[in-house]
Tab-separated table of C-alpha atoms in Angstrom:
chain	number	residue	atom	x	y	z
A	1423	UNK	CA	-0.726	-1.750	-12.707
A	1424	UNK	CA	-2.812	1.284	-11.772
A	1425	UNK	CA	-2.394	3.471	-8.685
A	1426	UNK	CA	-4.962	1.590	-6.593
A	1427	UNK	CA	-3.134	-1.705	-7.160
A	1428	UNK	CA	0.265	-0.235	-6.305
A	1429	UNK	CA	-0.735	1.195	-2.930
A	1430	UNK	CA	-2.687	-0.735	-0.308
A	1431	UNK	CA	-5.691	1.127	1.070
A	1432	UNK	CA	-4.912	2.226	4.596
A	1433	UNK	CA	-6.362	4.568	7.213
A	1434	UNK	CA	-3.329	6.850	6.671
A	1435	UNK	CA	-4.799	7.966	3.342
A	1436	UNK	CA	-5.861	11.570	3.158
A	1437	UNK	CA	-9.514	12.249	3.934
A	1438	UNK	CA	-11.884	13.911	1.480
A	1439	UNK	CA	-14.384	16.679	2.172
A	1440	UNK	CA	-17.199	14.168	1.653
A	1441	UNK	CA	-15.704	11.892	4.333
A	1442	UNK	CA	-15.442	14.829	6.739
A	1443	UNK	CA	-19.089	15.718	6.057
A	1444	UNK	CA	-20.105	12.100	6.681
A	1445	UNK	CA	-18.275	12.043	10.021
A	1446	UNK	CA	-19.956	15.305	11.006
A	1447	UNK	CA	-23.377	13.814	10.194
A	1448	UNK	CA	-22.558	10.739	12.302
A	1449	UNK	CA	-21.427	12.935	15.198
A	1450	UNK	CA	-24.654	14.948	15.004
A	1451	UNK	CA	-26.603	11.687	15.038
A	1452	UNK	CA	-24.784	10.567	18.191
A	1453	UNK	CA	-25.402	13.983	19.778
A	1454	UNK	CA	-29.116	13.689	18.979
A	1455	UNK	CA	-29.046	10.208	20.527
A	1456	UNK	CA	-27.551	11.564	23.749
A	1457	UNK	CA	-24.132	9.938	23.357
A	1458	UNK	CA	-22.287	13.264	23.077
A	1459	UNK	CA	-22.664	16.541	24.920
A	1460	UNK	CA	-22.769	19.799	22.965
A	1461	UNK	CA	-19.152	20.705	23.869
A	1462	UNK	CA	-18.002	17.219	22.790
A	1463	UNK	CA	-19.911	17.559	19.515
A	1464	UNK	CA	-18.396	20.970	18.806
A	1465	UNK	CA	-14.885	19.741	19.630
A	1466	UNK	CA	-15.182	16.663	17.438
A	1467	UNK	CA	-16.740	18.532	14.490
A	1468	UNK	CA	-13.867	21.028	14.550
A	1469	UNK	CA	-11.405	18.136	14.706
A	1470	UNK	CA	-13.188	16.410	11.799
A	1471	UNK	CA	-12.777	19.430	9.554
A	1472	UNK	CA	-9.142	19.774	10.603
A	1473	UNK	CA	-8.431	16.051	10.061
A	1474	UNK	CA	-6.084	15.231	7.236
A	1475	UNK	CA	-6.272	11.437	7.240
A	1476	UNK	CA	-8.971	8.789	7.405
A	1477	UNK	CA	-7.337	7.482	10.575
A	1478	UNK	CA	-7.927	10.835	12.300
A	1479	UNK	CA	-11.583	10.720	11.240
A	1480	UNK	CA	-11.919	7.130	12.451
A	1481	UNK	CA	-10.496	8.091	15.857
A	1482	UNK	CA	-13.318	10.643	16.305
A	1483	UNK	CA	-15.887	7.836	16.074
A	1484	UNK	CA	-13.928	5.023	17.764
A	1485	UNK	CA	-15.763	5.241	21.117
A	1486	UNK	CA	-19.235	5.420	19.524
A	1487	UNK	CA	-21.402	2.513	18.303
A	1488	UNK	CA	-21.021	1.492	14.678
A	1489	UNK	CA	-23.647	1.784	11.963
A	1490	UNK	CA	-24.995	-1.727	12.594
A	1491	UNK	CA	-25.944	-0.741	16.149
A	1492	UNK	CA	-27.604	2.543	15.193
A	1493	UNK	CA	-31.227	3.093	14.240
A	1494	UNK	CA	-32.064	4.565	10.833
A	1495	UNK	CA	-30.686	8.078	10.367
A	1496	UNK	CA	-33.057	10.958	11.093
A	1497	UNK	CA	-35.002	12.309	8.147
A	1498	UNK	CA	-33.875	15.864	8.816
A	1499	UNK	CA	-30.281	16.729	9.586
A	1500	UNK	CA	-28.852	20.169	10.156
A	1501	UNK	CA	-27.378	21.497	6.925
A	1502	UNK	CA	-23.856	22.219	8.156
A	1503	UNK	CA	-22.958	24.384	5.158
A	1504	UNK	CA	-25.993	26.595	5.703
A	1505	UNK	CA	-25.142	26.840	9.388
A	1506	UNK	CA	-21.564	27.911	8.575
A	1507	UNK	CA	-22.785	30.564	6.119
A	1508	UNK	CA	-25.259	31.860	8.678
A	1509	UNK	CA	-22.531	31.961	11.328
A	1510	UNK	CA	-20.411	34.128	9.024
A	1511	UNK	CA	-23.223	36.408	7.879
A	1512	UNK	CA	-25.501	36.590	10.892
A	1513	UNK	CA	-24.618	34.657	14.070
A	1514	UNK	CA	-28.048	35.287	15.657
A	1515	UNK	CA	-29.737	33.744	12.595
A	1516	UNK	CA	-27.400	30.741	12.853
A	1517	UNK	CA	-28.358	30.268	16.493
A	1518	UNK	CA	-32.063	30.442	15.645
A	1519	UNK	CA	-31.633	27.935	12.788
A	1520	UNK	CA	-29.757	25.544	15.075
A	1521	UNK	CA	-32.343	25.858	17.861
A	1522	UNK	CA	-35.233	25.230	15.453
A	1523	UNK	CA	-33.506	22.106	14.114
A	1524	UNK	CA	-32.883	20.823	17.644
A	1525	UNK	CA	-36.488	21.459	18.668
A	1526	UNK	CA	-37.805	19.685	15.562
A	1527	UNK	CA	-35.552	16.692	16.266
A	1528	UNK	CA	-36.797	16.458	19.856
A	1529	UNK	CA	-40.427	16.650	18.740
A	1530	UNK	CA	-39.866	13.893	16.191
A	1531	UNK	CA	-38.199	11.785	18.883
A	1532	UNK	CA	-41.030	12.199	21.393
A	1533	UNK	CA	-43.614	11.573	18.652
A	1534	UNK	CA	-41.837	8.344	17.632
A	1535	UNK	CA	-41.679	7.215	21.263
A	1536	UNK	CA	-45.410	7.861	21.675
A	1537	UNK	CA	-46.235	5.911	18.511
A	1538	UNK	CA	-43.973	3.001	19.500
A	1539	UNK	CA	-45.464	2.988	23.002
A	1540	UNK	CA	-48.987	2.848	21.580
A	1541	UNK	CA	-48.055	-0.156	19.434
A	1542	UNK	CA	-46.636	-1.978	22.463
A	1543	UNK	CA	-49.909	-1.628	24.368
A	1544	UNK	CA	-52.148	-2.892	21.563
A	1545	UNK	CA	-53.741	-6.307	22.027
A	1546	UNK	CA	-52.803	-8.865	19.320
């Protein structure tokens, strides 16, 4: 028997860096969708990177809709590693990068709404 057959998979398993990154991306998506405020996003992202188990990561997303209820992910997501490096090297540059990403996301959102609205008003 190998290790995966000996132990049942449970939420108490330790979380990987990739899982933490995935939770951060989901939190940013919910922030962009208006489900989280900026302070809530910051608090949950910090908690995600401090989480040791999958259960702790799951708890950060428990009150948010699941993947089946979400629209397709945005084409451009803030590169969290770049943002962290910028925060360490030059906090003003990190702020500018973050603001540009937020502005681009809002423009894409308003553009998509305009396109969808135009399709609704077309005659069949």
